[in-house]
Amino acid sequence: MSKGSTYKLQIGPTHPAFKEPVRFEFEVDGEHILNCDIDMGYTHRGIEKVAVERNFIQIIYLLERVCGICSFSHPMGYCLAVENAADMEVPARAKYIRTILGELERLHSHLLWTGVAAHEIGFDTLFYYTWTIREKVMDSLEAVTGNRVNYAMLTIGGVRRDITPDLVPMLRETVDYYHELYDKASEILLDDLTVRLRSENVGILTYDQAVNLCAVGPTARASGLAKDVRVDYPVNAYPDIPWLKAITPRDFGKEPVGDVYDRFIVRVLEIKQSIDIIEFCLDNMPEGPIAVETNAIKMINSLKKIQGEGIGRYEAPRGEVSHYHILDNREGPVCSKVKAPTYSNIISWVPMFLGAEIADIPLIMSAIDPCIACADRMSMVNRSGNKFQMSASDLRKLSIEKMNRIRGIKG
Amino acid sequence: MQEILVLILFILMTVVTGTYIGLVCKGVDRKLASYFQARIGPPIWQPFWDLKKLMLKQTIIPENAVKWIFTGAPLLALSSSVLLLIYIWIPYFLHLTGMGNAFFMKSGDLILIIYLLMVPAIALVVGGFASGSPLATIGAQREMVILMATELPIAVAIVTVAWRMGTLAPDAAPFALGTVAAYPFWGGMGPIGIIGGILLLFTFLTVIPAEVAKIPFDQAEAETEIAEGLVAEYSGKHFAFFQLAEGIKAVAITSLTVVMFFPQGFTALTGYRLEVSGVNITIAADIFFFLFKMFIVYTLAITIVRVSMARLKITQVSRLFILIITAISLSGFVLIYLDPAILKM
């Protein structure tokens, strides 16, 4: 690296490579990045505050809109949290339907990510192909739930719509379609020379860094950290699947480096895993009811009797999403906390960016599959509308104050 | 006097048809690319509509830009591209018609073309630096790297062709395009020389996407990295001039490839002449044949390459051109140089 003068390069909040607003400030020497600062908070919408003012059923549909891609994972985390607080046992069939939907969502999210990553490195043909392939799973989701994006499928204690026998052939056809395509697609994705030139040894996150920075999801798994909520804290139908395991590049016969190429590998292998899980669920789907209680009013009334707190953890396509809700004899929770996978992964951007080139910025930025809208849980502004920063200890003090306030209402 | 008038007429025709063909090629390129990418794509005439709209749009000049350089650069790019096309097309077609070629035999040869090829890129660099945007500055730096990296392979290929002319026709001016068109490069070559020629052709086909800034060599404009880089601050008619210059330059460099490597006209190839009621119209067939060849080169070097690859990093590009492509072009030169000696053995 030359000892030339460095300069500041600001990328964002709006930039062609970004789907959502986030601002990076890089200190650059020539094409090499020396330092990086991340500024979030451009798309904060106060969802947690809105959630506290709604009832238990309304929140499901609100949380679907936290993120456009994880529109199953967020309500799933919420339902698990409320069921956890209410000690509710979900019918077996509902668990399987939830699993199928979760995996369909993972399938479409990973395909979407692949297309976006291909676009970031200028490989538009791959982008168009993957998004064309993705249409099949979107059609399946629409056939099952009635919607392509916000499925409105979940309810507390079950699901709202059944996967009827006449839907099964269509789902099996989808599974076969992806089984057939998989070998060809994985070859295009993982063997292409230019893709490898651009992604190998780019944006490296070592195993130790992944552990220390609490990376989650495919980002962590690509660094060799076998961490998957579906395996570690299984919910839904995942405990029934004997062969389920956290996928790392080792399953591809490659020692994990933690670069973008490894993240490609993990996501491609997870596409395969999702197809297999859907097939397993279709084969082993139990009969029975699909929800504890289908009447929303009755459900709210029974939840109103509950005091307590619940945590829901679920493996979204991008990693672990966890929800924390406090129930206190109200129609809705008194406190809602959403922790999206991107929130855990933001900080692992920094070691990835250091030493990279300007050309790597979009790829590294999209490598963790960021969802800024998920992660933007706060934005600090003063009365004149200017942003300001808070330290960790300030935030901790604020959190303690908030919890005391909530507990005060409780007590 | 009459000769000069004919020349001026030819130049005007070149400017008009060159612009038109540049835009049509762009449209066909986009349509073909969309076919390869399994989508519908824009109509072939889309570049014309784009140009029309850009001409009508407000032109914004950034506050901290150097105004006269910022506005002058697009004009420089456009005029040098047009000049480049004139110096390639007119000698070639004059040769095909068999008309007097004296002017272009004396002035305006391959060496001038090497320099003219650089001018639009330099105009982009200057305009990028003058626009005062950090993204454009990065783009300009990248464009300079590409410019310097591609210079040597092009020069080696062109010098080799000229050297070959020297042995084929010792009396003619070796660097004049008329000579290159009259004596096909491949004539009288042995197998070693043909391999060398193919290496040179490969060099040229690799350089074309870099010259017209298309994937995998569009680092200077890299949309997702530096937001169109060089032209990030350009809008309205200045941007339209750059677009036009890019289209014309693409036609010029593909034409240069055709003239250097496949100059045979219709008559030379088939031995027939087209005559309608006593008037020789072979030139019409020649023009269509030339456009056809040019379009094949355009598709091979630009469209197919850009849909089947990802954008490389600038370090990879400079390594590719300075080490690999230069080595390929030099070995092509050596093979062609050795060819007569081996043929004699």
mmCIF file of N, CA and C in Angstrom, chain A residues 339-387:
data_model
loop_
_atom_site.group_PDB
_atom_site.id
_atom_site.type_symbol
_atom_site.label_atom_id
_atom_site.label_comp_id
_atom_site.label_asym_id
_atom_site.label_seq_id
_atom_site.Cartn_x
_atom_site.Cartn_y
_atom_site.Cartn_z
ATOM 1 N N LYS A 339 -35.315 -7.862 17.692
ATOM 2 C CA LYS A 339 -33.896 -7.860 17.321
ATOM 3 C C LYS A 339 -33.744 -8.638 16.023
ATOM 4 N N ALA A 340 -33.448 -7.891 14.968
ATOM 5 C CA ALA A 340 -33.341 -8.522 13.646
ATOM 6 C C ALA A 340 -31.929 -9.041 13.447
ATOM 7 N N PRO A 341 -31.756 -10.038 12.543
ATOM 8 C CA PRO A 341 -30.414 -10.605 12.321
ATOM 9 C C PRO A 341 -29.402 -9.558 11.870
ATOM 10 N N THR A 342 -29.857 -8.586 11.062
ATOM 11 C CA THR A 342 -28.915 -7.585 10.573
ATOM 12 C C THR A 342 -28.293 -6.802 11.719
ATOM 13 N N TYR A 343 -29.099 -6.598 12.776
ATOM 14 C CA TYR A 343 -28.603 -5.852 13.930
ATOM 15 C C TYR A 343 -27.353 -6.520 14.503
ATOM 16 N N SER A 344 -27.358 -7.859 14.530
ATOM 17 C CA SER A 344 -26.190 -8.566 15.052
ATOM 18 C C SER A 344 -25.033 -8.528 14.070
ATOM 19 N N ASN A 345 -25.351 -8.411 12.786
ATOM 20 C CA ASN A 345 -24.294 -8.539 11.780
ATOM 21 C C ASN A 345 -23.656 -7.215 11.386
ATOM 22 N N ILE A 346 -24.298 -6.081 11.738
ATOM 23 C CA ILE A 346 -23.778 -4.789 11.291
ATOM 24 C C ILE A 346 -22.312 -4.632 11.663
ATOM 25 N N ILE A 347 -22.003 -4.984 12.925
ATOM 26 C CA ILE A 347 -20.657 -4.697 13.417
ATOM 27 C C ILE A 347 -19.622 -5.574 12.726
ATOM 28 N N SER A 348 -20.051 -6.720 12.193
ATOM 29 C CA SER A 348 -19.060 -7.556 11.498
ATOM 30 C C SER A 348 -18.722 -6.987 10.120
ATOM 31 N N TRP A 349 -19.432 -5.933 9.695
ATOM 32 C CA TRP A 349 -19.051 -5.247 8.459
ATOM 33 C C TRP A 349 -17.642 -4.659 8.574
ATOM 34 N N VAL A 350 -17.343 -4.128 9.787
ATOM 35 C CA VAL A 350 -16.099 -3.359 9.931
ATOM 36 C C VAL A 350 -14.854 -4.201 9.612
ATOM 37 N N PRO A 351 -14.656 -5.385 10.256
ATOM 38 C CA PRO A 351 -13.469 -6.165 9.869
ATOM 39 C C PRO A 351 -13.497 -6.613 8.405
ATOM 40 N N MET A 352 -14.711 -6.799 7.847
ATOM 41 C CA MET A 352 -14.786 -7.201 6.438
ATOM 42 C C MET A 352 -14.286 -6.085 5.534
ATOM 43 N N PHE A 353 -14.652 -4.841 5.871
ATOM 44 C CA PHE A 353 -14.304 -3.719 4.993
ATOM 45 C C PHE A 353 -12.824 -3.368 5.065
ATOM 46 N N LEU A 354 -12.208 -3.545 6.244
ATOM 47 C CA LEU A 354 -10.825 -3.104 6.398
ATOM 48 C C LEU A 354 -9.920 -3.877 5.439
ATOM 49 N N GLY A 355 -9.157 -3.128 4.650
ATOM 50 C CA GLY A 355 -8.239 -3.769 3.718
ATOM 51 C C GLY A 355 -8.865 -4.129 2.395
ATOM 52 N N ALA A 356 -10.186 -3.962 2.279
ATOM 53 C CA ALA A 356 -10.836 -4.277 1.006
ATOM 54 C C ALA A 356 -10.646 -3.115 0.030
ATOM 55 N N GLU A 357 -11.088 -3.323 -1.210
ATOM 56 C CA GLU A 357 -10.994 -2.256 -2.204
ATOM 57 C C GLU A 357 -12.356 -1.595 -2.364
ATOM 58 N N ILE A 358 -12.354 -0.424 -2.995
ATOM 59 C CA ILE A 358 -13.618 0.276 -3.228
ATOM 60 C C ILE A 358 -14.570 -0.616 -4.020
ATOM 61 N N ALA A 359 -13.997 -1.369 -4.973
ATOM 62 C CA ALA A 359 -14.829 -2.234 -5.810
ATOM 63 C C ALA A 359 -15.547 -3.298 -4.992
ATOM 64 N N ASP A 360 -15.009 -3.623 -3.814
ATOM 65 C CA ASP A 360 -15.624 -4.675 -3.000
ATOM 66 C C ASP A 360 -16.763 -4.155 -2.146
ATOM 67 N N ILE A 361 -16.893 -2.834 -2.028
ATOM 68 C CA ILE A 361 -17.873 -2.278 -1.092
ATOM 69 C C ILE A 361 -19.277 -2.844 -1.319
ATOM 70 N N PRO A 362 -19.832 -2.763 -2.538
ATOM 71 C CA PRO A 362 -21.210 -3.252 -2.678
ATOM 72 C C PRO A 362 -21.361 -4.725 -2.373
ATOM 73 N N LEU A 363 -20.368 -5.516 -2.752
ATOM 74 C CA LEU A 363 -20.480 -6.954 -2.522
ATOM 75 C C LEU A 363 -20.406 -7.279 -1.034
ATOM 76 N N ILE A 364 -19.458 -6.660 -0.340
ATOM 77 C CA ILE A 364 -19.323 -6.916 1.100
ATOM 78 C C ILE A 364 -20.568 -6.419 1.829
ATOM 79 N N MET A 365 -21.028 -5.257 1.393
ATOM 80 C CA MET A 365 -22.207 -4.691 2.026
ATOM 81 C C MET A 365 -23.409 -5.621 1.850
ATOM 82 N N SER A 366 -23.553 -6.223 0.672
ATOM 83 C CA SER A 366 -24.704 -7.101 0.488
ATOM 84 C C SER A 366 -24.417 -8.511 0.983
ATOM 85 N N ALA A 367 -23.157 -8.824 1.323
ATOM 86 C CA ALA A 367 -22.817 -10.201 1.686
ATOM 87 C C ALA A 367 -23.513 -10.666 2.955
ATOM 88 N N ILE A 368 -23.800 -9.753 3.872
ATOM 89 C CA ILE A 368 -24.496 -10.189 5.088
ATOM 90 C C ILE A 368 -26.004 -10.171 4.856
ATOM 91 N N ASP A 369 -26.421 -9.851 3.624
ATOM 92 C CA ASP A 369 -27.832 -9.722 3.278
ATOM 93 C C ASP A 369 -28.512 -8.746 4.234
ATOM 94 N N PRO A 370 -28.092 -7.493 4.214
ATOM 95 C CA PRO A 370 -28.590 -6.573 5.231
ATOM 96 C C PRO A 370 -30.046 -6.201 4.993
ATOM 97 N N CYS A 371 -30.753 -6.026 6.081
ATOM 98 C CA CYS A 371 -32.096 -5.479 6.004
ATOM 99 C C CYS A 371 -32.091 -4.291 6.946
ATOM 100 N N ILE A 372 -31.899 -3.108 6.364
ATOM 101 C CA ILE A 372 -31.715 -1.932 7.199
ATOM 102 C C ILE A 372 -33.010 -1.606 7.936
ATOM 103 N N ALA A 373 -34.135 -1.811 7.255
ATOM 104 C CA ALA A 373 -35.418 -1.511 7.886
ATOM 105 C C ALA A 373 -35.631 -2.388 9.112
ATOM 106 N N CYS A 374 -35.136 -3.637 9.075
ATOM 107 C CA CYS A 374 -35.221 -4.530 10.234
ATOM 108 C C CYS A 374 -34.393 -3.987 11.377
ATOM 109 N N ALA A 375 -33.180 -3.524 11.013
ATOM 110 C CA ALA A 375 -32.201 -3.231 12.051
ATOM 111 C C ALA A 375 -32.366 -1.839 12.633
ATOM 112 N N ASP A 376 -33.000 -0.941 11.913
ATOM 113 C CA ASP A 376 -33.143 0.426 12.397
ATOM 114 C C ASP A 376 -34.186 0.479 13.500
ATOM 115 N N ARG A 377 -33.740 0.262 14.721
ATOM 116 C CA ARG A 377 -34.683 0.258 15.828
ATOM 117 C C ARG A 377 -34.684 1.577 16.562
ATOM 118 N N MET A 378 -33.729 2.452 16.272
ATOM 119 C CA MET A 378 -33.758 3.760 16.913
ATOM 120 C C MET A 378 -33.027 4.785 16.060
ATOM 121 N N SER A 379 -33.369 6.036 16.296
ATOM 122 C CA SER A 379 -32.717 7.134 15.610
ATOM 123 C C SER A 379 -32.738 8.289 16.590
ATOM 124 N N MET A 380 -31.579 8.773 16.948
ATOM 125 C CA MET A 380 -31.512 9.800 17.973
ATOM 126 C C MET A 380 -31.508 11.182 17.326
ATOM 127 N N VAL A 381 -32.519 11.968 17.605
ATOM 128 C CA VAL A 381 -32.525 13.342 17.104
ATOM 129 C C VAL A 381 -32.848 14.276 18.262
ATOM 130 N N ASN A 382 -32.275 15.462 18.230
ATOM 131 C CA ASN A 382 -32.623 16.442 19.251
ATOM 132 C C ASN A 382 -33.807 17.282 18.772
ATOM 133 N N ARG A 383 -34.186 18.278 19.538
ATOM 134 C CA ARG A 383 -35.419 18.999 19.229
ATOM 135 C C ARG A 383 -35.351 19.735 17.901
ATOM 136 N N SER A 384 -34.150 20.137 17.490
ATOM 137 C CA SER A 384 -34.068 20.848 16.213
ATOM 138 C C SER A 384 -33.927 19.887 15.031
ATOM 139 N N GLY A 385 -34.032 18.588 15.318
ATOM 140 C CA GLY A 385 -34.050 17.636 14.214
ATOM 141 C C GLY A 385 -32.687 17.128 13.811
ATOM 142 N N ASN A 386 -31.620 17.537 14.514
ATOM 143 C CA ASN A 386 -30.284 17.060 14.160
ATOM 144 C C ASN A 386 -29.998 15.743 14.858
ATOM 145 N N LYS A 387 -29.260 14.906 14.148
ATOM 146 C CA LYS A 387 -28.899 13.619 14.745
ATOM 147 C C LYS A 387 -27.778 13.810 15.753
#
